[in-house]
């Protein structure tokens, strides 16, 4: 990053990273991060059956997609409604690379992330001059465009039928099918850890601070030398990489690809994870992904009532707690802490 | 000759349906400044209510107006429950997207539970067929082509010549000033939603008369209406109407010359190009802050 942003040179290099008031020190966050993910890594010991593990794997995938969406939506303030298209691009990139081009699955997984990133850069171009609702509409249009292209090229992509028998991932000679899904569980968890680490480091960096500055006061940020074009592209590209990888992993895990990933219902669920968790936290989206995925499973007996109950729940939380579950936790924690320690 | 007639007719027909949908979206956007993603579900619900009333033995001429009035009530309730409490929040645009999507999902799944997934059809406005310029058309479609401009004209008169309509437009232009002169802004928000919902319901009744109905029938028209509104400019009522017919003709010509598969892709390509060149839409003179 060029030094044009701060004309006043500071005495020491450590001051380069801006510390916002009320921000958790990184040491504390690192401890919480390690403990939290270590607990997740121990979950297969409790949940031995493959179905429970399957639910957890899906929750991890959704958590990656939702937390990356939080980067562009929450921190960047860019309403990218094509985020699920980036996920879908990951799904189809992996499927086509492994099935038609016969790439090694791991290379294809990585390449899918790169392809999704390139697609994100491409979609940034038309929205550079736009704001708010217009960004929603163009990115929404982009998602539909990608879907229509995939449907129309049915000779390669399988069209509305989708693709089946997609090669899965492998770990040396380990049998991926008969291990009670534990290999896929740990790969998904590793991806979530990598993605979360990347997102948290990004939002705590100078670049992260600059995209928040652009969101909160664009004129001032631009006048201080933050490039809106470069930072917006950076935001979307950064949010796309792990989203694409999550899509590729989803395809490898499910062993099939279908056009449903572009549908409104998945987008609504993931978006509610982002908003339910509370934007601009990263962790909120991850927590909400677990809560919603497990909640949806827990309600499996309700059948047709399930989506309706979920919808009512989403509306209820949005009306009562505009800052989402994290705001809800903070508010109740504040009430508890207030009782324990009365302010002077 | 027959190619031209086919494109002209197809464009007029699709354009009419898009205009009915897009006007409601634009009305809500200009007055409240939010995008209603449950608009497509309004369309579906209007058609199903009409179907249910006819099933109960009412004649179509009675059932259709009742369904439209019921839809106005649905629009009002939806506005009061998921939009009004959020007004004044800093991120209202985004939060309303999710609450209206959730409300849409609620209504859609509710319809699926009540009426089941089996396709239904409601009677056409006028039964029978005709041949015009070498193209076979149904009288139902002709009726839609004729009725839609009348309804849109009535809406224009309402918005430009009546006190209530002017009040609606005043809220759209300057909300604070409307408060100051004593307009009941909350009620006007409800009215905007009610009008939008009844127009969408009417579009649903039109559509249910020539195509099979299903609980998800509204999602594609909503998408097209979004394109129309963006294309025509979000800040006015007349812009989306012109754009609706233009898109209708474009779509009819595309599917005639390039086939049905390429039409949506071409349409979105045109949309993205339009937004890059003129983000405020091609028929807009002024915009609501582009935010």
Coordinates of C-alpha atoms in Angstrom, one line a residue:
Chain A
X1 CA 0.0 0.0 0.0
X2 CA 1.3 3.4 -0.9
X3 CA 1.9 5.9 1.8
X4 CA -0.2 8.6 0.2
X5 CA -2.9 8.0 2.8
X6 CA -1.0 9.5 5.7
X7 CA 1.0 12.6 5.0
X8 CA 2.1 12.9 8.6
X9 CA 4.8 10.3 9.2
X10 CA 4.5 8.6 12.6
X11 CA 7.6 7.9 14.7
X12 CA 7.2 4.1 14.8
X13 CA 6.0 1.5 12.5
X14 CA 3.6 -0.2 15.0
X15 CA 1.3 2.8 14.8
X16 CA 0.6 2.0 11.1
X17 CA -2.3 -0.3 12.1
X18 CA -5.2 1.9 13.3
X19 CA -6.7 0.8 16.5
X20 CA -10.4 1.7 16.8
X21 CA -11.8 2.4 20.2
X22 CA -13.4 -0.6 21.8
X23 CA -11.6 -3.1 19.6
X24 CA -10.6 -6.4 21.1
X25 CA -6.8 -6.8 21.4
X26 CA -5.5 -9.3 18.9
X27 CA -4.0 -11.5 21.7
X28 CA -7.5 -12.0 23.2
X29 CA -9.1 -12.6 19.9
X30 CA -6.4 -15.2 19.0
X31 CA -7.0 -17.1 22.3
X32 CA -10.8 -17.1 21.6
X33 CA -10.2 -18.2 18.0
X34 CA -8.0 -21.1 19.0
X35 CA -10.3 -22.3 21.8
X36 CA -13.4 -22.0 19.6
X37 CA -12.1 -23.9 16.7
X38 CA -10.4 -26.5 19.0
X39 CA -13.9 -27.2 20.5
X40 CA -15.3 -27.6 17.0
X41 CA -12.5 -30.0 16.1
X42 CA -13.5 -32.2 19.1
X43 CA -17.2 -32.4 17.9
X44 CA -16.8 -35.7 16.0
X45 CA -15.9 -37.3 19.3
X46 CA -19.4 -36.4 20.6
X47 CA -21.3 -36.9 17.3
X48 CA -20.3 -40.3 16.0
X49 CA -23.1 -40.9 13.5
X50 CA -22.5 -39.8 9.9
X51 CA -25.8 -37.8 9.7
X52 CA -24.8 -35.5 12.6
X53 CA -21.4 -35.0 10.9
X54 CA -23.1 -34.3 7.6
X55 CA -25.1 -31.5 9.3
X56 CA -21.9 -30.0 10.7
X57 CA -20.1 -30.2 7.4
X58 CA -23.0 -28.3 5.8
X59 CA -22.9 -25.7 8.6
X60 CA -19.2 -25.2 7.9
X61 CA -19.8 -24.7 4.2
X62 CA -22.6 -22.2 4.9
X63 CA -20.4 -20.5 7.5
X64 CA -17.6 -19.9 5.0
X65 CA -20.1 -18.5 2.4
X66 CA -21.9 -16.3 4.9
X67 CA -18.8 -14.9 6.7
X68 CA -17.2 -14.0 3.3
X69 CA -20.5 -12.3 2.4
X70 CA -20.2 -10.3 5.6
X71 CA -16.9 -9.0 4.3
X72 CA -18.4 -7.3 1.3
X73 CA -21.8 -6.6 2.7
X74 CA -21.0 -5.7 6.3
X75 CA -17.5 -4.2 6.2
X76 CA -17.5 -3.0 2.6
X77 CA -21.1 -1.9 2.5
X78 CA -21.3 -3.3 -1.1
X79 CA -24.7 -5.1 -1.4
X80 CA -23.4 -7.9 -3.6
X81 CA -26.4 -10.1 -4.3
X82 CA -24.3 -12.1 -6.7
X83 CA -22.4 -13.7 -3.8
X84 CA -24.2 -17.0 -4.2
X85 CA -23.3 -16.9 -7.9
X86 CA -19.6 -16.9 -6.8
X87 CA -20.4 -20.0 -4.8
X88 CA -22.2 -21.5 -7.8
X89 CA -19.2 -20.6 -10.0
X90 CA -17.0 -22.5 -7.5
X91 CA -19.4 -25.5 -7.8
X92 CA -19.4 -25.6 -11.6
X93 CA -15.7 -24.7 -11.9
X94 CA -14.7 -27.6 -9.8
X95 CA -17.2 -30.0 -11.5
X96 CA -16.1 -29.1 -15.0
X97 CA -12.3 -29.0 -14.2
X98 CA -12.4 -32.4 -12.6
X99 CA -14.9 -34.1 -14.9
X100 CA -14.0 -32.7 -18.3
X101 CA -10.5 -31.4 -17.9
X102 CA -9.6 -34.2 -15.5
X103 CA -7.7 -32.0 -13.1
X104 CA -6.5 -33.3 -9.8
X105 CA -9.3 -32.6 -7.3
X106 CA -7.1 -30.5 -5.0
X107 CA -5.7 -28.4 -7.8
X108 CA -9.3 -28.0 -9.1
X109 CA -10.4 -26.9 -5.6
X110 CA -7.8 -24.2 -5.5
X111 CA -8.4 -23.2 -9.1
X112 CA -12.2 -22.8 -8.4
X113 CA -11.3 -20.2 -5.8
X114 CA -9.2 -18.3 -8.3
X115 CA -11.9 -18.5 -10.9
X116 CA -14.5 -17.2 -8.5
X117 CA -12.1 -14.3 -7.6
X118 CA -11.7 -13.4 -11.3
X119 CA -15.5 -13.5 -11.7
X120 CA -15.8 -11.1 -8.7
X121 CA -13.4 -8.7 -10.3
X122 CA -15.4 -8.9 -13.5
X123 CA -18.7 -8.1 -11.7
X124 CA -17.0 -5.2 -9.9
X125 CA -16.5 -3.3 -13.2
X126 CA -20.2 -2.4 -13.8
X127 CA -20.9 -1.5 -10.2
X128 CA -17.9 0.8 -9.7
X129 CA -20.1 3.9 -10.3
X130 CA -23.1 2.6 -8.5
X131 CA -24.5 2.8 -5.0
X132 CA -27.0 1.0 -2.8
X133 CA -30.0 -0.5 -4.5
X134 CA -28.4 -0.3 -7.9
X135 CA -25.6 -2.6 -6.8
X136 CA -28.2 -5.0 -5.5
X137 CA -29.9 -5.0 -8.9
X138 CA -26.8 -5.4 -11.1
X139 CA -25.3 -8.1 -8.9
X140 CA -28.7 -9.9 -8.9
X141 CA -28.7 -9.6 -12.7
X142 CA -25.2 -11.0 -12.8
X143 CA -26.2 -14.0 -10.8
X144 CA -29.2 -14.7 -13.1
X145 CA -26.9 -14.2 -16.1
X146 CA -24.5 -16.8 -14.8
X147 CA -27.4 -19.2 -14.2
X148 CA -28.9 -18.6 -17.6
X149 CA -25.5 -19.2 -19.3
X150 CA -25.1 -22.5 -17.4
X151 CA -28.7 -23.6 -18.4
X152 CA -28.2 -22.7 -22.0
X153 CA -24.9 -24.5 -22.3
X154 CA -26.5 -27.8 -21.3
X155 CA -24.1 -29.9 -23.5
X156 CA -21.3 -29.1 -21.1
X157 CA -22.9 -28.1 -17.9
X158 CA -25.9 -30.5 -17.9
X159 CA -28.3 -27.6 -18.0
X160 CA -31.2 -27.9 -15.6
X161 CA -30.4 -31.6 -15.1
X162 CA -27.1 -30.7 -13.4
X163 CA -24.0 -32.9 -13.2
X164 CA -23.5 -36.1 -11.4
X165 CA -20.6 -38.4 -10.4
X166 CA -18.2 -35.5 -9.8
X167 CA -14.8 -36.8 -8.5
X168 CA -14.5 -36.3 -4.7
X169 CA -11.5 -35.2 -2.7
X170 CA -8.8 -37.7 -1.5
X171 CA -6.4 -37.8 1.3
X172 CA -3.5 -40.2 0.4
X173 CA -5.0 -43.7 0.5
X174 CA -7.6 -42.9 3.1
X175 CA -11.0 -44.3 2.4
X176 CA -13.2 -41.1 2.2
X177 CA -16.5 -43.1 2.2
X178 CA -16.2 -45.5 5.1
X179 CA -14.7 -43.2 7.8
X180 CA -18.0 -41.8 9.0
X181 CA -17.3 -38.6 7.1
X182 CA -14.5 -37.6 9.5
X183 CA -12.1 -36.8 6.6
X184 CA -14.6 -34.4 5.0
X185 CA -15.4 -33.0 8.4
X186 CA -11.8 -32.0 9.1
X187 CA -11.2 -30.7 5.5
X188 CA -14.4 -28.5 5.9
X189 CA -13.2 -27.3 9.3
X190 CA -9.7 -26.6 8.0
X191 CA -11.2 -24.5 5.2
X192 CA -13.4 -22.6 7.7
X193 CA -10.4 -22.0 9.9
X194 CA -8.3 -20.7 6.9
X195 CA -11.2 -18.6 5.7
X196 CA -12.0 -17.1 9.1
X197 CA -8.3 -16.4 9.8
X198 CA -8.0 -14.7 6.4
X199 CA -11.1 -12.6 6.9
X200 CA -10.2 -11.5 10.5
X201 CA -6.6 -10.6 9.5
X202 CA -8.0 -8.7 6.5
X203 CA -10.6 -6.7 8.4
X204 CA -8.0 -5.8 11.1
X205 CA -5.5 -4.6 8.5
X206 CA -5.1 -1.1 7.1
X207 CA -6.9 -2.3 3.9
X208 CA -9.8 -3.5 6.1
X209 CA -9.9 -0.1 7.9
X210 CA -9.9 1.7 4.5
X211 CA -13.0 -0.2 3.2
X212 CA -14.9 0.5 6.4
X213 CA -13.9 4.2 6.0
X214 CA -15.3 4.1 2.4
X215 CA -18.5 2.6 3.7
X216 CA -18.9 5.1 6.5
X217 CA -17.8 8.3 4.9
X218 CA -17.0 7.9 1.2
X219 CA -16.1 11.6 0.5
X220 CA -13.8 11.8 3.4
X221 CA -12.1 8.5 2.7
X222 CA -11.6 9.5 -0.9
X223 CA -10.2 12.8 0.1
X224 CA -7.7 11.1 2.3
X225 CA -6.5 9.1 -0.7
X226 CA -8.4 5.9 -0.4
X227 CA -9.1 4.6 -4.0
X228 CA -12.7 3.6 -4.3
X229 CA -12.1 1.6 -7.4
X230 CA -9.1 -0.4 -6.1
X231 CA -10.7 -1.0 -2.6
X232 CA -14.0 -2.1 -3.9
X233 CA -12.4 -4.5 -6.3
X234 CA -10.2 -5.7 -3.4
X235 CA -13.3 -6.2 -1.2
X236 CA -15.2 -8.3 -3.7
X237 CA -12.1 -10.3 -4.8
X238 CA -11.2 -11.0 -1.2
X239 CA -14.8 -12.1 -0.4
X240 CA -14.8 -14.4 -3.5
X241 CA -11.8 -16.7 -3.0
X242 CA -13.0 -18.8 -0.1
X243 CA -16.6 -18.6 -1.4
X244 CA -15.4 -20.2 -4.6
X245 CA -13.4 -22.8 -2.6
X246 CA -16.5 -23.5 -0.5
X247 CA -18.5 -24.1 -3.7
X248 CA -15.8 -26.5 -5.0
X249 CA -15.8 -28.4 -1.7
X250 CA -19.6 -28.5 -1.8
X251 CA -19.4 -30.1 -5.2
X252 CA -16.7 -32.5 -4.2
X253 CA -18.6 -33.5 -1.0
X254 CA -22.1 -33.8 -2.6
X255 CA -20.6 -35.4 -5.8
X256 CA -23.1 -33.5 -7.9
X257 CA -23.8 -30.0 -9.1
X258 CA -27.2 -28.5 -9.7
X259 CA -28.6 -25.2 -10.8
X260 CA -30.3 -24.9 -7.4
X261 CA -27.3 -23.2 -5.9
X262 CA -28.3 -20.1 -7.9
X263 CA -31.8 -20.2 -6.6
X264 CA -33.4 -17.5 -4.4
X265 CA -34.1 -19.9 -1.5
X266 CA -30.4 -20.6 -0.8
X267 CA -29.5 -17.0 -1.2
X268 CA -32.3 -16.0 1.2
X269 CA -31.0 -18.5 3.8
X270 CA -27.4 -17.5 3.5
X271 CA -28.3 -13.8 3.6
X272 CA -30.4 -14.3 6.7
X273 CA -27.3 -16.0 8.3
X274 CA -25.3 -12.9 7.6
X275 CA -28.0 -10.5 8.9
X276 CA -29.1 -12.7 11.8
X277 CA -25.5 -13.0 13.0
X278 CA -25.1 -9.3 12.8
X279 CA -23.0 -7.6 10.1
X280 CA -19.4 -6.5 10.3
X281 CA -18.4 -9.2 12.8
X282 CA -17.4 -12.2 10.7
X283 CA -18.0 -14.4 13.8
X284 CA -21.7 -13.4 13.9
X285 CA -22.3 -14.9 10.4
X286 CA -20.5 -18.1 11.5
X287 CA -22.5 -18.5 14.7
X288 CA -25.7 -17.8 12.8
X289 CA -24.8 -20.4 10.2
X290 CA -24.5 -23.0 12.9
X291 CA -27.7 -21.9 14.7
X292 CA -29.8 -21.8 11.5
X293 CA -28.5 -25.1 10.0
X294 CA -29.0 -27.0 13.2
X295 CA -32.3 -25.3 13.9
X296 CA -33.5 -26.3 10.4
X297 CA -32.5 -29.9 11.1
X298 CA -34.1 -29.9 14.5
X299 CA -37.3 -28.8 12.8
X300 CA -37.2 -31.5 10.1
X301 CA -40.4 -33.1 11.6
X302 CA -42.4 -30.0 10.9
X303 CA -42.2 -30.6 7.1
X304 CA -43.9 -27.9 5.1
X305 CA -44.1 -25.7 8.2
X306 CA -40.3 -25.5 8.5
X307 CA -39.6 -22.7 5.9
X308 CA -42.5 -20.7 7.4
X309 CA -41.3 -21.0 10.9
X310 CA -37.8 -20.0 9.7
X311 CA -39.2 -17.0 7.9
X312 CA -41.2 -15.8 11.0
X313 CA -38.0 -16.3 13.1
X314 CA -36.0 -14.2 10.7
X315 CA -38.5 -11.4 10.6
X316 CA -38.8 -11.5 14.4
X317 CA -35.1 -11.2 15.0
X318 CA -34.7 -8.5 12.4
X319 CA -37.4 -6.4 14.0
X320 CA -36.3 -7.0 17.6
X321 CA -32.5 -7.0 17.2
X322 CA -31.4 -5.0 14.2
X323 CA -27.8 -5.9 15.0
X324 CA -28.6 -9.6 14.9
X325 CA -27.7 -12.4 17.2
X326 CA -24.3 -10.8 18.2
X327 CA -26.2 -7.7 19.2
X328 CA -28.6 -9.9 21.1
X329 CA -25.7 -11.6 22.9
X330 CA -24.0 -8.3 23.6
X331 CA -27.2 -6.8 25.0
X332 CA -27.9 -9.7 27.3
X333 CA -24.2 -9.8 28.3
X334 CA -24.3 -6.1 29.0
X335 CA -27.4 -6.6 31.2
X336 CA -25.7 -9.4 33.2
X337 CA -22.4 -7.5 33.4
X338 CA -24.2 -4.4 34.5
X339 CA -25.7 -6.3 37.4
X340 CA -22.4 -7.8 38.4
X341 CA -20.3 -4.7 38.2
X342 CA -22.2 -1.4 38.8
X343 CA -20.6 1.5 37.1
X344 CA -19.1 4.1 39.5
Chain B
X1 CA -45.5 -9.6 -42.1
X2 CA -46.4 -12.4 -39.8
X3 CA -43.0 -12.1 -38.1
X4 CA -43.5 -8.5 -37.3
X5 CA -47.1 -9.1 -36.2
X6 CA -45.9 -11.9 -33.9
X7 CA -43.2 -9.7 -32.3
X8 CA -45.6 -6.7 -32.0
X9 CA -48.2 -8.8 -30.4
X10 CA -45.9 -10.7 -28.1
X11 CA -44.2 -7.5 -27.1
X12 CA -47.5 -5.7 -26.3
X13 CA -48.7 -8.7 -24.3
X14 CA -45.6 -9.3 -22.2
X15 CA -45.1 -5.6 -21.9
X16 CA -48.5 -5.2 -20.4
X17 CA -47.8 -7.8 -17.7
X18 CA -44.4 -6.4 -16.9
X19 CA -45.8 -2.9 -16.7
X20 CA -48.5 -4.0 -14.2
X21 CA -45.8 -5.5 -12.0
X22 CA -43.1 -2.8 -12.4
X23 CA -45.4 0.1 -11.6
X24 CA -46.1 -1.4 -8.2
X25 CA -42.4 -1.9 -7.5
X26 CA -41.6 1.7 -8.6
X27 CA -44.5 3.1 -6.6
X28 CA -43.2 1.5 -3.4
X29 CA -39.6 2.5 -4.2
X30 CA -40.5 6.2 -4.9
X31 CA -42.7 6.6 -1.8
X32 CA -40.9 4.5 0.8
X33 CA -37.4 4.1 -0.6
X34 CA -37.4 0.3 -0.2
X35 CA -37.5 -2.6 -2.7
X36 CA -40.3 -5.0 -2.1
X37 CA -39.0 -8.5 -2.8
X38 CA -42.4 -10.1 -1.9
X39 CA -44.0 -8.4 -5.0
X40 CA -43.9 -11.6 -7.0
X41 CA -45.7 -13.4 -4.2
X42 CA -48.4 -10.8 -4.3
X43 CA -49.0 -11.8 -7.9
X44 CA -49.3 -15.5 -7.0
X45 CA -51.6 -14.8 -4.0
X46 CA -53.9 -12.7 -6.1
X47 CA -54.3 -15.5 -8.6
X48 CA -54.9 -18.1 -5.9
X49 CA -57.5 -16.0 -4.1
X50 CA -59.4 -15.5 -7.3
X51 CA -59.2 -19.2 -8.0
X52 CA -60.4 -20.0 -4.5
X53 CA -63.4 -17.6 -4.9
X54 CA -64.4 -19.1 -8.2
X55 CA -64.1 -22.5 -6.7
X56 CA -66.5 -21.4 -4.0
X57 CA -69.0 -20.7 -6.7
X58 CA -68.7 -17.0 -7.3
X59 CA -68.7 -15.8 -10.9
X60 CA -65.4 -14.5 -12.3
X61 CA -66.8 -11.0 -12.7
X62 CA -67.3 -10.9 -8.9
X63 CA -64.3 -13.0 -7.8
X64 CA -61.7 -10.9 -9.6
X65 CA -62.5 -7.5 -8.0
X66 CA -62.8 -9.1 -4.6
X67 CA -59.4 -10.7 -5.0
X68 CA -57.9 -7.4 -6.0
X69 CA -59.4 -5.7 -2.9
X70 CA -58.2 -8.5 -0.7
X71 CA -54.7 -8.0 -2.1
X72 CA -54.8 -4.3 -1.2
X73 CA -55.4 -5.5 2.4
X74 CA -52.6 -8.0 2.2
X75 CA -50.3 -5.3 0.9
X76 CA -51.3 -3.0 3.8
X77 CA -50.7 -5.7 6.4
X78 CA -47.4 -6.6 5.0
X79 CA -46.2 -3.0 5.0
X80 CA -47.4 -2.5 8.6
X81 CA -45.7 -5.7 9.8
X82 CA -42.4 -6.0 8.1
X83 CA -41.6 -2.5 6.6
X84 CA -43.1 0.2 8.8
X85 CA -41.3 -0.9 12.1
X86 CA -38.0 -0.6 10.2
X87 CA -38.4 2.9 8.9
X88 CA -35.7 5.2 10.2
X89 CA -33.1 2.5 10.6
X90 CA -29.8 3.3 8.9
X91 CA -29.6 0.1 6.9
X92 CA -33.3 0.0 6.0
X93 CA -32.8 -0.9 2.3
X94 CA -30.9 -4.1 3.2
X95 CA -33.1 -5.1 6.1
X96 CA -36.3 -4.7 4.1
X97 CA -34.8 -6.9 1.4
X98 CA -34.5 -9.7 3.9
X99 CA -37.8 -9.1 5.7
X100 CA -39.8 -9.0 2.4
X101 CA -37.9 -12.0 1.1
X102 CA -38.8 -13.8 4.4
X103 CA -42.4 -12.7 4.2
X104 CA -42.5 -13.8 0.6
X105 CA -41.2 -17.2 1.6
X106 CA -43.8 -17.4 4.4
X107 CA -46.7 -16.6 2.0
X108 CA -45.3 -18.9 -0.8
X109 CA -45.0 -21.9 1.6
X110 CA -48.4 -21.0 3.1
X111 CA -49.9 -21.2 -0.4
X112 CA -48.2 -24.5 -1.0
X113 CA -49.6 -25.9 2.3
X114 CA -53.1 -24.6 1.7
X115 CA -53.5 -25.2 -2.1
X116 CA -50.9 -27.8 -2.8
X117 CA -48.4 -28.0 -5.6
X118 CA -50.8 -29.1 -8.3
X119 CA -51.2 -26.6 -11.1
X120 CA -54.4 -24.7 -11.4
X121 CA -56.0 -22.4 -13.9
X122 CA -58.6 -19.6 -13.6
X123 CA -61.0 -18.8 -16.4
X124 CA -59.9 -16.4 -19.1
X125 CA -61.3 -12.8 -19.2
X126 CA -62.8 -13.6 -22.6
X127 CA -62.9 -17.1 -24.0
X128 CA -62.1 -17.8 -27.6
X129 CA -59.4 -17.1 -30.2
X130 CA -58.9 -14.8 -33.1
X131 CA -56.5 -14.4 -36.0
X132 CA -54.9 -10.9 -36.5
X133 CA -52.3 -10.3 -39.2
X134 CA -51.8 -14.0 -39.7
X135 CA -51.1 -14.6 -36.0
X136 CA -53.4 -16.7 -33.9
X137 CA -54.1 -15.1 -30.6
X138 CA -56.5 -15.6 -27.7
X139 CA -59.1 -13.0 -26.9
X140 CA -57.8 -13.2 -23.3
X141 CA -54.5 -11.8 -24.4
X142 CA -56.2 -9.1 -26.4
X143 CA -58.2 -8.1 -23.4
X144 CA -55.1 -7.8 -21.3
X145 CA -53.4 -5.6 -24.0
X146 CA -56.5 -3.3 -23.9
X147 CA -57.2 -3.3 -20.2
X148 CA -53.6 -2.7 -19.0
X149 CA -53.1 0.8 -20.6
X150 CA -56.6 1.8 -19.2
X151 CA -55.5 0.8 -15.6
X152 CA -52.2 2.5 -16.0
X153 CA -53.9 5.6 -17.3
X154 CA -56.3 5.5 -14.3
X155 CA -53.3 5.3 -12.0
X156 CA -51.7 8.2 -13.7
X157 CA -54.8 10.3 -13.2
X158 CA -54.9 9.2 -9.6
X159 CA -51.3 10.2 -9.0
X160 CA -51.5 13.5 -10.9
X161 CA -55.0 14.8 -10.6
X162 CA -56.4 13.7 -7.2
X163 CA -55.5 15.1 -3.8
X164 CA -54.6 11.7 -2.4
X165 CA -52.4 10.8 -5.4
X166 CA -50.6 14.2 -5.1
X167 CA -50.1 13.5 -1.4
X168 CA -48.4 10.2 -2.3
X169 CA -46.1 11.9 -4.8
X170 CA -45.4 14.6 -2.2
X171 CA -44.2 11.9 0.2
X172 CA -42.1 10.5 -2.6
X173 CA -40.4 13.8 -3.2
X174 CA -39.9 15.1 0.3
X175 CA -40.9 13.2 3.3
X176 CA -40.0 15.8 5.9
X177 CA -41.9 18.5 4.2
X178 CA -44.9 16.2 3.9
X179 CA -44.8 15.7 7.7
X180 CA -44.7 19.4 8.1
X181 CA -47.8 20.1 6.0
X182 CA -49.7 17.5 8.0
X183 CA -49.9 14.6 5.7
X184 CA -50.3 11.2 7.3
X185 CA -47.1 9.7 6.0
X186 CA -47.6 6.3 7.7
X187 CA -51.0 5.9 6.1
X188 CA -49.6 6.9 2.7
X189 CA -46.9 4.3 3.0
X190 CA -49.6 1.8 3.6
X191 CA -51.6 3.1 0.6
X192 CA -48.5 2.7 -1.7
X193 CA -48.1 -0.9 -0.7
X194 CA -51.9 -1.5 -1.0
X195 CA -52.0 -0.2 -4.6
X196 CA -48.8 -2.1 -5.5
X197 CA -50.2 -5.3 -4.1
X198 CA -53.5 -5.0 -5.9
X199 CA -51.8 -4.3 -9.2
X200 CA -49.6 -7.3 -8.7
X201 CA -52.7 -9.4 -7.8
X202 CA -54.4 -8.3 -11.0
X203 CA -51.4 -9.2 -13.0
X204 CA -51.5 -12.6 -11.3
X205 CA -55.2 -13.0 -12.3
X206 CA -54.3 -12.1 -15.9
X207 CA -51.5 -14.6 -15.9
X208 CA -53.5 -17.4 -14.3
X209 CA -56.0 -17.1 -17.2
X210 CA -53.6 -18.3 -19.8
X211 CA -50.9 -20.2 -18.0
X212 CA -51.0 -22.8 -15.2
X213 CA -50.6 -21.4 -11.7
X214 CA -48.2 -22.6 -9.1
X215 CA -47.0 -21.2 -5.8
X216 CA -43.7 -20.1 -7.4
X217 CA -45.3 -18.5 -10.5
X218 CA -44.4 -15.0 -9.2
X219 CA -40.6 -15.3 -9.1
X220 CA -39.9 -15.0 -12.8
X221 CA -42.3 -12.0 -13.3
X222 CA -40.7 -10.3 -10.2
X223 CA -37.3 -10.7 -11.8
X224 CA -38.5 -9.2 -15.1
X225 CA -40.1 -6.4 -13.2
X226 CA -36.8 -5.7 -11.4
X227 CA -35.1 -5.5 -14.8
X228 CA -37.8 -3.2 -16.1
X229 CA -37.6 -0.9 -13.1
X230 CA -33.8 -0.6 -13.3
X231 CA -33.9 -0.2 -17.1
X232 CA -36.6 2.5 -17.0
X233 CA -35.3 4.4 -14.0
X234 CA -36.4 3.9 -10.5
X235 CA -37.5 7.4 -9.7
X236 CA -40.6 7.7 -11.7
X237 CA -43.8 5.9 -12.6
X238 CA -43.8 6.6 -16.3
X239 CA -40.2 5.4 -16.9
X240 CA -40.9 1.8 -15.9
X241 CA -44.1 1.7 -18.0
X242 CA -42.2 2.7 -21.2
X243 CA -39.4 0.3 -20.2
X244 CA -41.9 -2.5 -19.7
X245 CA -43.2 -2.3 -23.2
X246 CA -39.6 -1.8 -24.6
X247 CA -38.4 -4.9 -22.8
X248 CA -41.5 -6.8 -23.9
X249 CA -40.7 -6.0 -27.6
X250 CA -37.0 -6.7 -27.0
X251 CA -37.8 -10.1 -25.5
X252 CA -40.3 -11.0 -28.2
X253 CA -37.8 -10.1 -30.9
X254 CA -35.0 -11.9 -29.2
X255 CA -36.9 -15.1 -28.7
X256 CA -38.1 -14.9 -32.4
X257 CA -34.6 -14.4 -33.8
X258 CA -32.2 -16.0 -31.3
X259 CA -34.4 -18.5 -29.5
X260 CA -35.9 -18.8 -26.0
X261 CA -32.6 -19.9 -24.4
X262 CA -30.6 -16.8 -25.2
X263 CA -33.2 -14.2 -24.4
X264 CA -32.6 -13.9 -20.7
X265 CA -28.8 -13.7 -21.2
X266 CA -29.2 -11.0 -23.8
X267 CA -31.7 -9.2 -21.6
X268 CA -29.3 -9.2 -18.6
X269 CA -26.4 -8.1 -20.9
X270 CA -28.5 -5.1 -22.0
X271 CA -29.4 -4.4 -18.4
X272 CA -25.8 -4.4 -17.2
X273 CA -24.7 -2.2 -20.2
X274 CA -27.5 0.3 -19.4
X275 CA -26.5 0.6 -15.8
X276 CA -22.9 1.1 -16.8
X277 CA -23.8 4.0 -19.1
X278 CA -26.8 5.4 -17.4
X279 CA -27.1 4.1 -13.8
X280 CA -30.3 6.2 -13.3
X281 CA -32.1 4.4 -16.1
X282 CA -32.8 5.5 -19.6
X283 CA -36.1 7.3 -19.0
X284 CA -35.2 9.0 -15.8
X285 CA -34.5 12.7 -15.5
X286 CA -33.7 12.9 -11.9
X287 CA -33.0 10.2 -9.3
X288 CA -33.7 9.6 -5.7
X289 CA -30.1 10.0 -4.6
X290 CA -29.0 6.8 -6.2
X291 CA -28.8 5.3 -2.7

